[in-house]
Coordinates of C-alpha atoms in Angstrom, one line a residue:
Chain A
X1 CA 0.0 0.0 0.0
X2 CA 1.3 3.4 -1.0
X3 CA -0.1 5.3 1.9
X4 CA 1.2 2.8 4.5
X5 CA 4.7 2.9 3.1
X6 CA 4.5 6.7 3.0
X7 CA 3.4 6.8 6.7
X8 CA 6.0 4.3 7.8
X9 CA 8.8 6.2 6.1
X10 CA 7.8 9.6 7.4
X11 CA 7.2 8.4 10.9
X12 CA 10.6 6.8 11.0
X13 CA 12.2 10.0 9.7
X14 CA 10.2 11.9 12.3
X15 CA 11.4 9.6 15.1
X16 CA 15.0 10.4 14.1
X17 CA 14.2 14.1 14.2
X18 CA 12.6 13.9 17.6
X19 CA 15.6 11.9 18.9
X20 CA 18.0 14.5 17.6
X21 CA 16.1 17.3 19.1
X22 CA 16.1 15.6 22.5
X23 CA 19.8 15.0 22.3
X24 CA 20.4 18.6 21.2
X25 CA 18.4 20.1 24.0
X26 CA 19.6 17.6 26.6
X27 CA 23.3 18.3 25.9
X28 CA 22.7 22.0 25.6
X29 CA 21.1 22.2 29.0
X30 CA 23.9 20.3 30.7
X31 CA 26.8 22.1 29.2
X32 CA 25.6 25.7 29.9
X33 CA 26.4 27.1 33.3
X34 CA 23.7 27.4 36.0
X35 CA 22.9 24.7 38.6
X36 CA 19.2 23.9 38.8
X37 CA 19.7 22.1 42.2
X38 CA 20.8 25.4 43.7
X39 CA 17.5 27.0 42.6
X40 CA 15.4 24.0 43.8
X41 CA 16.9 23.8 47.2
X42 CA 17.0 27.6 47.7
X43 CA 19.9 29.9 48.3
X44 CA 20.3 29.0 52.0
X45 CA 20.9 25.3 51.5
X46 CA 24.3 24.0 52.5
X47 CA 26.7 22.9 49.8
X48 CA 26.8 19.3 51.0
X49 CA 23.0 18.9 50.8
X50 CA 23.0 20.3 47.3
X51 CA 25.6 17.7 46.2
X52 CA 23.6 15.0 47.9
X53 CA 20.3 16.0 46.1
X54 CA 22.2 16.2 42.8
X55 CA 23.7 12.8 43.3
X56 CA 20.4 11.3 44.3
X57 CA 18.8 12.7 41.2
X58 CA 21.6 11.3 39.1
X59 CA 22.6 14.8 37.9
X60 CA 26.3 14.1 38.6
X61 CA 26.4 11.0 36.3
X62 CA 28.0 11.4 32.8
X63 CA 25.7 13.1 30.3
X64 CA 25.3 10.0 28.1
X65 CA 24.1 8.0 31.1
X66 CA 21.6 10.6 32.1
X67 CA 20.4 10.8 28.5
X68 CA 20.0 7.1 28.2
X69 CA 18.0 7.0 31.3
X70 CA 15.8 9.9 30.2
X71 CA 15.2 8.4 26.7
X72 CA 14.3 5.1 28.3
X73 CA 11.6 6.9 30.2
X74 CA 10.4 8.9 27.1
X75 CA 10.0 5.6 25.2
X76 CA 7.5 4.6 27.9
X77 CA 5.7 7.9 27.7
X78 CA 7.3 9.2 30.9
X79 CA 8.7 12.7 30.5
X80 CA 9.8 12.9 34.1
X81 CA 8.9 15.3 36.8
X82 CA 9.3 19.1 37.0
X83 CA 12.2 20.3 39.1
X84 CA 10.3 23.1 40.8
X85 CA 6.6 22.8 40.3
X86 CA 4.6 20.9 43.0
X87 CA 1.9 18.5 41.9
X88 CA -0.9 20.3 43.8
X89 CA -0.9 23.6 41.9
X90 CA 0.2 27.1 41.5
X91 CA 3.2 27.6 43.8
X92 CA 6.5 27.8 42.0
X93 CA 10.0 28.8 42.7
X94 CA 12.8 28.0 45.1
X95 CA 11.2 26.1 47.9
X96 CA 13.0 25.8 51.2
X97 CA 15.5 23.0 51.3
X98 CA 13.7 21.1 54.2
X99 CA 10.4 21.3 52.4
X100 CA 8.8 17.9 52.8
X101 CA 6.3 18.4 49.9
X102 CA 9.2 18.4 47.4
X103 CA 8.7 14.8 46.7
X104 CA 5.3 15.4 45.1
X105 CA 6.5 17.3 42.0
X106 CA 4.2 17.8 39.0
X107 CA 4.5 15.4 36.0
X108 CA 5.9 17.1 33.0
X109 CA 3.3 15.3 30.8
X110 CA 0.5 16.6 32.9
X111 CA 1.7 20.1 32.9
X112 CA 1.9 20.1 29.1
X113 CA -1.4 18.3 28.7
X114 CA -3.1 21.0 30.9
X115 CA -1.7 24.0 29.0
X116 CA -1.7 22.7 25.4
X117 CA -5.5 23.0 24.8
X118 CA -5.3 26.7 25.8
X119 CA -2.5 27.3 23.2
X120 CA -4.4 25.3 20.6
X121 CA -7.5 27.5 21.2
X122 CA -5.4 30.6 20.8
X123 CA -3.6 29.3 17.7
X124 CA -6.9 28.3 16.0
X125 CA -8.6 31.6 16.6
X126 CA -5.5 33.4 15.4
X127 CA -5.6 31.4 12.2
X128 CA -9.2 32.3 11.6
X129 CA -8.4 36.0 12.2
X130 CA -5.4 35.7 9.9
X131 CA -7.5 34.3 7.1
X132 CA -10.1 37.0 7.5
X133 CA -7.4 39.7 7.3
X134 CA -5.3 38.1 4.6
X135 CA -7.6 36.4 2.1
X136 CA -9.2 39.6 0.7
X137 CA -5.9 41.4 0.5
X138 CA -4.0 38.4 -0.9
X139 CA -6.6 37.3 -3.5
X140 CA -7.2 40.8 -4.7
X141 CA -3.5 41.4 -5.1
X142 CA -3.1 38.1 -7.0
X143 CA -6.0 39.0 -9.4
X144 CA -4.2 42.3 -10.4
X145 CA -0.5 41.5 -10.6
X146 CA 1.5 44.7 -11.0
X147 CA -1.6 46.8 -10.3
X148 CA -2.3 48.8 -7.2
X149 CA -4.1 46.0 -5.2
X150 CA -0.8 44.0 -5.7
X151 CA 1.2 47.0 -4.4
X152 CA -1.2 47.4 -1.5
X153 CA -0.7 43.7 -0.6
X154 CA 3.1 44.3 -0.7
X155 CA 2.9 47.4 1.5
X156 CA 0.5 45.9 4.0
X157 CA 2.5 42.7 4.4
X158 CA 5.8 44.7 4.7
X159 CA 4.1 46.7 7.5
X160 CA 2.6 43.7 9.3
X161 CA 6.0 41.8 9.4
X162 CA 7.5 45.0 10.9
X163 CA 5.3 45.1 13.9
X164 CA 7.1 43.3 16.8
X165 CA 4.4 41.2 18.5
X166 CA 5.2 42.3 22.1
X167 CA 5.0 46.0 21.1
X168 CA 1.8 45.5 19.1
X169 CA 0.3 43.6 22.0
X170 CA 1.0 46.5 24.4
X171 CA -0.3 49.1 21.9
X172 CA -3.5 47.1 21.2
X173 CA -4.1 46.4 24.9
X174 CA -3.7 50.2 25.6
X175 CA -6.1 51.2 22.8
X176 CA -8.7 48.3 22.8
X177 CA -8.9 47.4 26.5
X178 CA -7.7 50.4 28.5
X179 CA -9.0 53.3 26.4
X180 CA -12.0 51.8 24.6
X181 CA -12.7 49.0 27.1
X182 CA -13.8 46.7 24.3
X183 CA -12.2 43.5 25.5
X184 CA -10.2 42.1 28.4
X185 CA -6.4 41.8 28.0
X186 CA -4.5 40.2 30.9
X187 CA -5.0 36.8 32.3
X188 CA -7.7 34.2 31.5
X189 CA -11.2 34.0 32.9
X190 CA -13.1 33.0 29.8
X191 CA -13.1 32.9 26.0
X192 CA -13.1 36.7 25.6
X193 CA -9.5 36.7 27.0
X194 CA -8.4 34.8 23.9
X195 CA -9.5 37.5 21.4
X196 CA -6.8 40.1 21.9
X197 CA -3.8 37.7 22.0
X198 CA -5.2 35.9 18.9
X199 CA -5.5 39.2 17.1
X200 CA -1.9 40.0 17.7
X201 CA -0.8 36.5 16.6
X202 CA -3.0 36.8 13.5
X203 CA -1.3 40.0 12.4
X204 CA 2.0 38.2 12.8
X205 CA 0.8 35.3 10.6
X206 CA -1.1 37.4 8.0
X207 CA 1.9 38.6 5.9
X208 CA 2.9 35.1 5.1
X209 CA -0.6 34.2 4.1
X210 CA -0.9 37.3 2.0
X211 CA 2.3 36.6 0.1
X212 CA 1.5 32.9 -0.5
X213 CA -2.0 33.9 -1.8
X214 CA -0.8 36.7 -4.1
X215 CA 1.8 34.5 -5.7
X216 CA -0.4 31.4 -6.1
X217 CA -3.6 33.2 -7.2
X218 CA -1.6 35.1 -9.8
X219 CA -0.1 31.8 -11.0
X220 CA -3.5 30.1 -11.2
X221 CA -5.1 32.9 -13.1
X222 CA -2.5 32.6 -15.9
X223 CA -3.6 29.0 -16.5
X224 CA -5.5 27.9 -19.5
X225 CA -8.4 26.4 -17.6
X226 CA -9.3 29.8 -16.2
X227 CA -9.9 31.1 -19.7
X228 CA -11.9 28.0 -20.5
X229 CA -14.0 28.5 -17.4
X230 CA -14.9 31.9 -18.7
X231 CA -15.9 30.3 -22.0
X232 CA -17.9 27.7 -20.1
X233 CA -20.0 30.6 -18.8
X234 CA -18.8 30.7 -15.2
X235 CA -19.0 34.1 -13.7
X236 CA -15.8 35.9 -12.5
X237 CA -16.7 35.1 -8.8
X238 CA -17.3 31.5 -9.5
X239 CA -13.9 31.3 -11.3
X240 CA -12.1 33.0 -8.4
X241 CA -13.7 31.0 -5.7
X242 CA -13.9 27.5 -7.3
X243 CA -10.6 27.4 -9.2
X244 CA -8.2 30.0 -7.9
X245 CA -8.8 29.6 -4.2
X246 CA -9.0 25.8 -4.4
X247 CA -5.7 25.7 -6.1
X248 CA -4.2 28.1 -3.6
X249 CA -5.1 25.9 -0.7
X250 CA -2.2 23.5 -1.2
X251 CA 0.5 26.3 -0.9
X252 CA -1.4 27.6 2.1
X253 CA -1.3 24.2 3.8
X254 CA 2.4 23.9 3.1
X255 CA 2.9 27.3 4.7
X256 CA 1.3 25.9 7.9
X257 CA 3.8 23.1 7.9
X258 CA 6.8 25.4 7.2
X259 CA 5.9 28.2 9.5
X260 CA 4.7 26.0 12.4
X261 CA 7.8 26.9 14.5
X262 CA 7.4 30.6 13.8
X263 CA 3.8 30.3 15.0
X264 CA 5.0 28.7 18.3
X265 CA 7.6 31.4 18.8
X266 CA 4.9 34.0 18.4
X267 CA 2.7 32.1 20.9
X268 CA 5.5 32.1 23.4
X269 CA 5.9 35.9 23.5
X270 CA 2.2 36.7 23.2
X271 CA 1.2 34.4 26.0
X272 CA 3.9 36.0 28.1
X273 CA 2.7 39.6 27.6
X274 CA -1.0 38.8 28.1
X275 CA -0.3 36.3 30.9
X276 CA -2.3 33.7 29.0
X277 CA -1.9 30.3 30.7
X278 CA -0.8 28.2 27.8
X279 CA 2.2 26.2 26.6
X280 CA 4.2 29.4 25.7
X281 CA 3.9 30.9 29.2
X282 CA 4.8 27.5 30.6
X283 CA 7.9 27.4 28.4
X284 CA 9.1 30.9 29.5
X285 CA 8.6 30.1 33.1
X286 CA 10.4 26.8 32.7
X287 CA 13.4 28.6 31.2
X288 CA 13.5 31.3 33.8
X289 CA 13.4 28.6 36.6
X290 CA 15.9 26.3 34.9
X291 CA 13.3 23.5 35.0
X292 CA 15.3 21.1 32.8
X293 CA 12.8 18.2 32.6
X294 CA 10.0 20.6 31.6
X295 CA 12.1 22.4 28.9
X296 CA 13.1 19.0 27.5
X297 CA 9.6 17.7 27.6
X298 CA 8.3 20.8 25.8
X299 CA 11.0 20.6 23.2
X300 CA 10.2 16.9 22.5
X301 CA 6.4 17.5 22.4
X302 CA 6.8 20.5 20.0
X303 CA 9.2 18.6 17.7
X304 CA 6.8 15.7 17.6
X305 CA 3.9 18.0 16.8
X306 CA 6.0 19.6 14.1
X307 CA 6.7 16.2 12.5
X308 CA 3.0 15.1 12.8
X309 CA 1.7 18.4 11.4
X310 CA 4.0 18.1 8.4
X311 CA 2.9 14.6 7.7
X312 CA -0.7 15.6 8.0
X313 CA -0.1 18.6 5.7
X314 CA 1.4 16.3 3.0
X315 CA -1.5 13.8 3.3
X316 CA -4.2 16.5 3.0
X317 CA -2.3 18.2 0.1
X318 CA -2.3 14.8 -1.7
X319 CA -6.0 14.5 -1.1
X320 CA -6.7 17.9 -2.5
X321 CA -4.4 17.6 -5.4
X322 CA -3.9 13.9 -6.4
X323 CA -1.1 14.8 -8.8
X324 CA 1.3 15.5 -5.9
X325 CA 3.5 12.7 -4.8
X326 CA 5.7 12.3 -1.7
Chain B
X1 CA 48.4 25.9 -16.3
X2 CA 45.0 24.2 -16.5
X3 CA 43.8 25.9 -13.3
X4 CA 44.2 29.3 -15.0
X5 CA 41.7 28.1 -17.7
X6 CA 39.2 27.1 -15.1
X7 CA 38.9 30.5 -13.5
X8 CA 38.4 32.2 -16.9
X9 CA 36.3 29.4 -18.4
X10 CA 32.7 29.5 -17.2
X11 CA 30.6 32.1 -19.0
X12 CA 28.0 31.7 -16.2
X13 CA 30.1 33.7 -13.8
X14 CA 30.3 36.7 -16.1
X15 CA 26.5 36.5 -16.6
X16 CA 25.9 36.1 -12.9
X17 CA 27.7 39.4 -12.1
X18 CA 25.4 41.2 -14.5
X19 CA 22.3 39.5 -12.9
X20 CA 23.3 40.9 -9.5
X21 CA 23.5 44.4 -11.0
X22 CA 20.3 44.0 -12.8
X23 CA 18.5 43.0 -9.6
X24 CA 19.8 46.1 -7.9
X25 CA 18.8 48.3 -10.8
X26 CA 15.3 46.8 -11.0
X27 CA 14.7 47.1 -7.3
X28 CA 16.1 50.6 -7.2
X29 CA 13.6 51.6 -9.9
X30 CA 10.6 50.8 -7.6
X31 CA 9.0 53.4 -5.4
X32 CA 9.0 51.3 -2.2
X33 CA 12.7 50.6 -2.4
X34 CA 13.5 54.3 -2.6
X35 CA 11.1 55.2 0.2
X36 CA 12.7 52.5 2.3
X37 CA 16.2 53.6 1.5
X38 CA 15.5 57.3 2.3
X39 CA 13.7 56.6 5.6
X40 CA 16.4 54.1 6.6
X41 CA 19.3 56.4 5.8
X42 CA 17.7 59.3 7.8
X43 CA 17.1 57.1 10.8
X44 CA 20.7 55.6 10.7
X45 CA 22.1 59.1 10.3
X46 CA 20.1 60.2 13.3
X47 CA 21.2 57.2 15.3
X48 CA 24.8 57.9 14.6
X49 CA 24.8 61.6 15.0
X50 CA 22.1 62.8 17.4
X51 CA 23.2 61.2 20.6
X52 CA 26.7 62.8 20.1
X53 CA 25.6 66.1 18.8
X54 CA 22.9 66.7 21.5
X55 CA 25.4 65.7 24.1
X56 CA 22.7 63.9 26.1
X57 CA 23.8 60.7 28.0
X58 CA 21.2 58.0 27.4
X59 CA 21.8 56.7 31.0
X60 CA 21.8 60.0 32.8
X61 CA 19.0 60.3 35.3
X62 CA 17.2 63.5 36.1
X63 CA 14.5 62.9 38.6
X64 CA 13.2 66.5 38.4
X65 CA 12.3 65.9 34.7
X66 CA 10.9 62.4 35.2
X67 CA 7.9 61.3 33.2
X68 CA 7.8 64.3 30.8
X69 CA 5.4 63.6 28.0
X70 CA 6.5 63.9 24.3
X71 CA 5.9 67.3 22.6
X72 CA 2.3 68.3 22.1
X73 CA 1.2 65.2 24.1
X74 CA 0.1 66.4 27.5
X75 CA 1.0 68.6 30.5
X76 CA 4.5 69.9 30.8
X77 CA 6.2 68.8 27.5
X78 CA 9.3 70.5 26.4
X79 CA 11.5 70.7 23.3
X80 CA 14.4 69.6 25.4
X81 CA 12.9 66.1 25.4
X82 CA 11.1 65.7 22.1
X83 CA 10.0 62.1 22.9
X84 CA 9.6 62.8 26.6
X85 CA 11.4 61.1 29.5
X86 CA 11.1 57.9 31.4
X87 CA 10.5 57.1 35.1
X88 CA 14.1 58.2 35.9
X89 CA 14.1 61.3 33.7
X90 CA 16.2 59.8 31.0
X91 CA 15.7 61.3 27.5
X92 CA 13.6 58.9 25.4
X93 CA 14.8 60.1 22.0
X94 CA 18.4 59.5 22.7
X95 CA 17.6 56.2 24.4
X96 CA 15.6 55.0 21.3
X97 CA 18.4 56.1 18.9
X98 CA 21.1 54.4 20.9
X99 CA 18.8 51.3 21.0
X100 CA 18.6 51.5 17.3
X101 CA 22.4 51.3 17.0
X102 CA 22.5 48.0 19.0
X103 CA 19.6 46.7 17.1
X104 CA 21.2 47.3 13.7
X105 CA 24.6 46.0 14.9
X106 CA 23.1 42.8 16.2
X107 CA 20.7 42.4 13.3
X108 CA 23.3 42.8 10.6
X109 CA 26.1 40.7 12.2
X110 CA 23.6 37.9 13.0
X111 CA 22.4 37.8 9.5
X112 CA 25.9 37.7 8.1
X113 CA 26.8 34.9 10.5
X114 CA 23.9 32.7 9.7
X115 CA 24.2 33.3 5.9
X116 CA 27.9 32.2 6.1
X117 CA 27.3 29.2 8.3
X118 CA 24.2 28.1 6.3
X119 CA 26.1 28.6 3.0
X120 CA 29.1 26.5 4.1
X121 CA 27.0 23.7 5.5
X122 CA 24.7 23.7 2.4
X123 CA 27.8 23.8 0.1
X124 CA 29.4 20.7 1.8
X125 CA 26.1 18.8 1.8
X126 CA 25.2 19.6 -1.8
X127 CA 28.6 19.1 -3.2
X128 CA 29.6 15.9 -1.5
X129 CA 26.1 14.4 -1.2
X130 CA 25.9 10.9 0.2
X131 CA 26.4 10.3 3.9
X132 CA 27.6 13.9 4.7
X133 CA 24.5 15.2 3.0
X134 CA 22.2 12.9 5.0
X135 CA 23.8 13.7 8.3
X136 CA 23.8 17.5 7.7
X137 CA 20.3 17.6 6.4
X138 CA 18.9 15.5 9.3
X139 CA 20.6 18.0 11.6
X140 CA 19.0 20.8 9.7
X141 CA 15.5 19.2 10.0
X142 CA 16.0 18.7 13.7
X143 CA 16.9 22.3 14.2
X144 CA 14.1 23.6 12.0
X145 CA 11.6 21.6 14.2
X146 CA 12.6 23.4 17.4
X147 CA 11.2 26.9 17.4
X148 CA 14.3 29.2 17.1
X149 CA 13.1 31.3 20.0
X150 CA 12.9 28.4 22.4
X151 CA 16.5 27.5 21.5
X152 CA 17.6 31.1 21.9
X153 CA 15.9 31.8 25.3
X154 CA 17.0 28.4 26.6
X155 CA 20.7 29.2 25.9
X156 CA 20.6 32.8 26.9
X157 CA 18.3 32.2 29.9
X158 CA 20.8 29.9 31.5
X159 CA 23.9 31.8 30.6
X160 CA 24.6 35.5 30.8
X161 CA 23.6 37.4 27.7
X162 CA 26.3 39.6 26.1
X163 CA 26.4 41.1 22.6
X164 CA 28.7 38.4 21.2
X165 CA 26.7 35.6 22.8
X166 CA 23.4 37.1 21.5
X167 CA 24.9 37.3 17.9
X168 CA 26.2 33.8 18.2
X169 CA 23.0 32.2 19.5
X170 CA 20.7 34.0 17.0
X171 CA 23.1 33.3 14.1
X172 CA 23.5 29.6 15.0
X173 CA 19.7 29.3 15.4
X174 CA 18.9 30.7 12.0
X175 CA 21.2 29.0 9.6
X176 CA 19.1 25.9 8.5
X177 CA 17.0 27.7 5.9
X178 CA 20.1 29.0 4.1
X179 CA 21.7 25.5 4.3
X180 CA 18.7 24.1 2.5
X181 CA 18.6 26.7 -0.3
X182 CA 22.4 26.4 -0.7
X183 CA 22.3 22.7 -0.9
X184 CA 19.6 22.4 -3.5
X185 CA 21.3 25.1 -5.7
X186 CA 24.7 23.5 -5.4
X187 CA 23.2 20.1 -6.3
X188 CA 21.7 21.5 -9.4
X189 CA 24.9 23.5 -10.4
X190 CA 27.4 20.7 -9.9
X191 CA 25.8 18.6 -12.6
X192 CA 26.4 21.4 -15.1
X193 CA 29.1 21.4 -17.8
X194 CA 31.5 23.9 -16.3
X195 CA 31.8 22.1 -13.0
X196 CA 32.4 18.7 -14.8
X197 CA 34.8 20.5 -17.0
X198 CA 36.7 21.8 -14.0
X199 CA 36.8 18.3 -12.5
X200 CA 38.1 16.8 -15.7
X201 CA 40.8 19.4 -15.8
X202 CA 41.8 18.2 -12.3
X203 CA 40.6 21.1 -10.1
X204 CA 40.4 20.1 -6.5
X205 CA 37.0 19.8 -4.7
X206 CA 38.1 22.7 -2.5
X207 CA 38.8 24.9 -5.6
X208 CA 35.5 24.1 -7.3
X209 CA 33.6 24.7 -4.1
X210 CA 35.1 28.0 -3.2
X211 CA 36.2 29.6 -6.5
X212 CA 33.4 28.4 -8.8
X213 CA 30.3 27.5 -6.8
X214 CA 30.3 29.8 -3.8
X215 CA 30.7 33.1 -5.7
X216 CA 28.0 32.0 -8.1
X217 CA 25.4 30.9 -5.5
X218 CA 26.0 33.3 -2.6
X219 CA 24.9 36.7 -4.1
X220 CA 21.3 35.7 -5.0
X221 CA 21.0 34.3 -1.4
X222 CA 22.4 37.5 0.0
X223 CA 19.5 39.5 -1.5
X224 CA 17.0 37.4 0.3
X225 CA 19.0 37.9 3.5
X226 CA 18.1 41.6 3.6
X227 CA 14.6 40.5 4.9
X228 CA 16.3 38.5 7.6
X229 CA 18.1 41.5 9.0
X230 CA 14.7 42.8 10.0
X231 CA 13.7 39.5 11.4
X232 CA 16.8 39.3 13.5
X233 CA 16.2 42.8 14.8
X234 CA 12.8 41.8 15.9
X235 CA 14.3 38.7 17.6
X236 CA 16.9 40.9 19.4
X237 CA 14.1 43.2 20.7
X238 CA 12.1 40.2 21.8
X239 CA 15.1 38.9 23.7
X240 CA 15.6 42.3 25.3
X241 CA 11.9 42.4 26.2
X242 CA 12.2 39.1 28.0
X243 CA 15.3 40.4 29.8
X244 CA 17.6 38.1 27.9
X245 CA 19.1 40.7 25.5
X246 CA 21.8 43.3 26.1
X247 CA 21.5 44.2 29.7
X248 CA 20.5 47.5 31.2
X249 CA 21.7 50.3 31.7
X250 CA 22.5 50.0 28.0
X251 CA 19.2 50.9 26.3
X252 CA 17.8 48.6 23.7
X253 CA 14.3 48.6 22.2
X254 CA 13.4 45.5 24.1
X255 CA 14.4 46.6 27.6
X256 CA 13.0 50.1 27.1
X257 CA 9.6 48.7 26.2
X258 CA 9.8 46.1 28.9
X259 CA 10.5 48.9 31.5
X260 CA 7.8 51.1 30.0
X261 CA 5.2 48.4 30.4
X262 CA 5.2 49.0 34.1
X263 CA 4.3 52.7 33.6
X264 CA 1.7 52.1 30.9
X265 CA -1.2 53.7 32.8
X266 CA 0.4 57.0 33.7
X267 CA 3.2 57.3 31.0
X268 CA 2.1 55.4 27.9
X269 CA 4.9 56.9 25.7
X270 CA 7.7 55.0 27.3
X271 CA 6.5 51.6 26.0
X272 CA 5.0 52.8 22.7
X273 CA 7.3 55.6 21.3
X274 CA 10.5 53.6 20.9
X275 CA 8.5 51.0 19.2
X276 CA 7.4 53.5 16.5
X277 CA 11.1 54.0 15.7
X278 CA 11.6 50.2 15.5
X279 CA 8.6 49.8 13.3
X280 CA 9.8 52.6 10.9
X281 CA 13.2 51.0 10.6
X282 CA 11.8 47.5 10.1
X283 CA 9.2 48.6 7.6
X284 CA 11.9 50.4 5.5
X285 CA 14.2 47.3 5.6
X286 CA 11.3 45.0 4.7
X287 CA 10.2 47.2 1.8
X288 CA 13.7 47.2 0.4
X289 CA 14.0 43.5 1.0
X290 CA 10.7 42.7 -0.6
X291 CA 11.5 44.7 -3.7
X292 CA 14.9 43.1 -4.0
X293 CA 13.2 39.7 -3.7
X294 CA 10.6 40.6 -6.3
X295 CA 13.3 41.8 -8.7
X296 CA 15.3 38.6 -8.1
X297 CA 12.2 36.4 -8.8
X298 CA 11.3 38.4 -11.9
X299 CA 14.9 37.9 -13.2
X300 CA 15.3 34.3 -12.3
X301 CA 11.7 33.5 -13.3
X302 CA 9.9 32.5 -10.2
X303 CA 10.9 30.1 -7.4

């Protein structure tokens, strides 16, 4: 079966990528300075105790041994436990060294599973907004290559890529929620809190969608079958929406695969400014607290998501356009 | 000597030089390129000259003049501080312009670094193929699948950020895209007559790679890299905003805006005004980059 062979090959390649990502992050975290045990135990803990905790946790073993142990766990779906976060909830940061609750630390997998849906909600809404902003601009630009709609598309996308997300977030929060009081900005107490972050993320994504659409719509409109469609008596709108947009959907899908990591980068910063409790905020906090297992877990999960999304993108693209082969 | 013949032989190189000039000329003919160039030149001139000419120290505090609004923007503005002052009475215009210097310095050096690293890796992978290619490309895939920003904040978050370390981290995080483009171009080029000819004449791999292929393939990539300067400047400001960029008291767009966020309610200009400068610079670079890219695509015919 073609499809099974395709899946097997891509999943195997994906597994190698995820393995390499794990190795890269794991090594990186251990060669850079900064002792996480010092942070976990608190500044007042005696040196001997820190050494003892580190040895108990296996942090003084050679890197390859630690990595082997870690990957063994990952194979069984165990991403380890957070260094600093307790299992019971919000409290974070350097606990006192004689804290008895330290044994009950949160599972990395649970932390990721709790926050991922929030980020997914944000990303999906952002994509909807991005399409609403970008499709009219991009399609119009593509229909008149060299004309002023095309120029407009170029100017607008150049402007949109030039808006740093954290600055745009602050400006929009100032205008839309402080001055005009249209929507809430900081924290999360309901769906309305997703709108503003999603809008900022959408403006970050929009230029890529505009560019892809302008190029592909312009390309499709040069094809013979578009002229023939006119002869067949289809109206201009029917031609644009049935033929041009359908043929642009494959490059758009590919864009999603390629720009996935950019999307995640945007999510990270935007969740941080708006204090939106998703995967991005979790990542930033994990880095600030040197929570190695959590950083590793997030890197592995995002790499796996990247691989799976790219496989899905290729499968869907083949379904839309059977001429494509992978 | 046969090697002399090799350097003068390929007509492609002569044609390529002309292509580069044609790309410049065509881009320069467009309105957006000129607007971008003018705005960028003015802002760079201001960044280089104004802090010196005005004699204002960007880190000098003046508590009596703290939280002065920008001109025409509220009570107590003064021409002495056209963009107002921050919570410590430091002049915002000078701070923004000094921030622009660091932003440009880091943006340009990072882009050059990642272009070179990516080009070299792509050159080796594309030229030698086989196992070297497989290993290098898997590495590239792996790195492309980690969001660059996670990589950057992980490294800078656990070590102490300095200007060289920021350039290094951003540059090393950004090379994979260039490696891919370089690899596919080199793979296509090395099958061509002139490369085979050079091989037959006994040119070493080294010579073919660095005197024939690199000068041919690098310039078209460099045009696209203009857009990456803007991208890297944004990254630099994001890092500064997260506290992982150049450290205070040195002003950068990121740390100014991050500071200003705390005073958003009573002094909105601290967080927003420097951003306007950044957006102006980025928009002009992006406009120039976009028209260069268009010119390149028009001349190379798509792709």
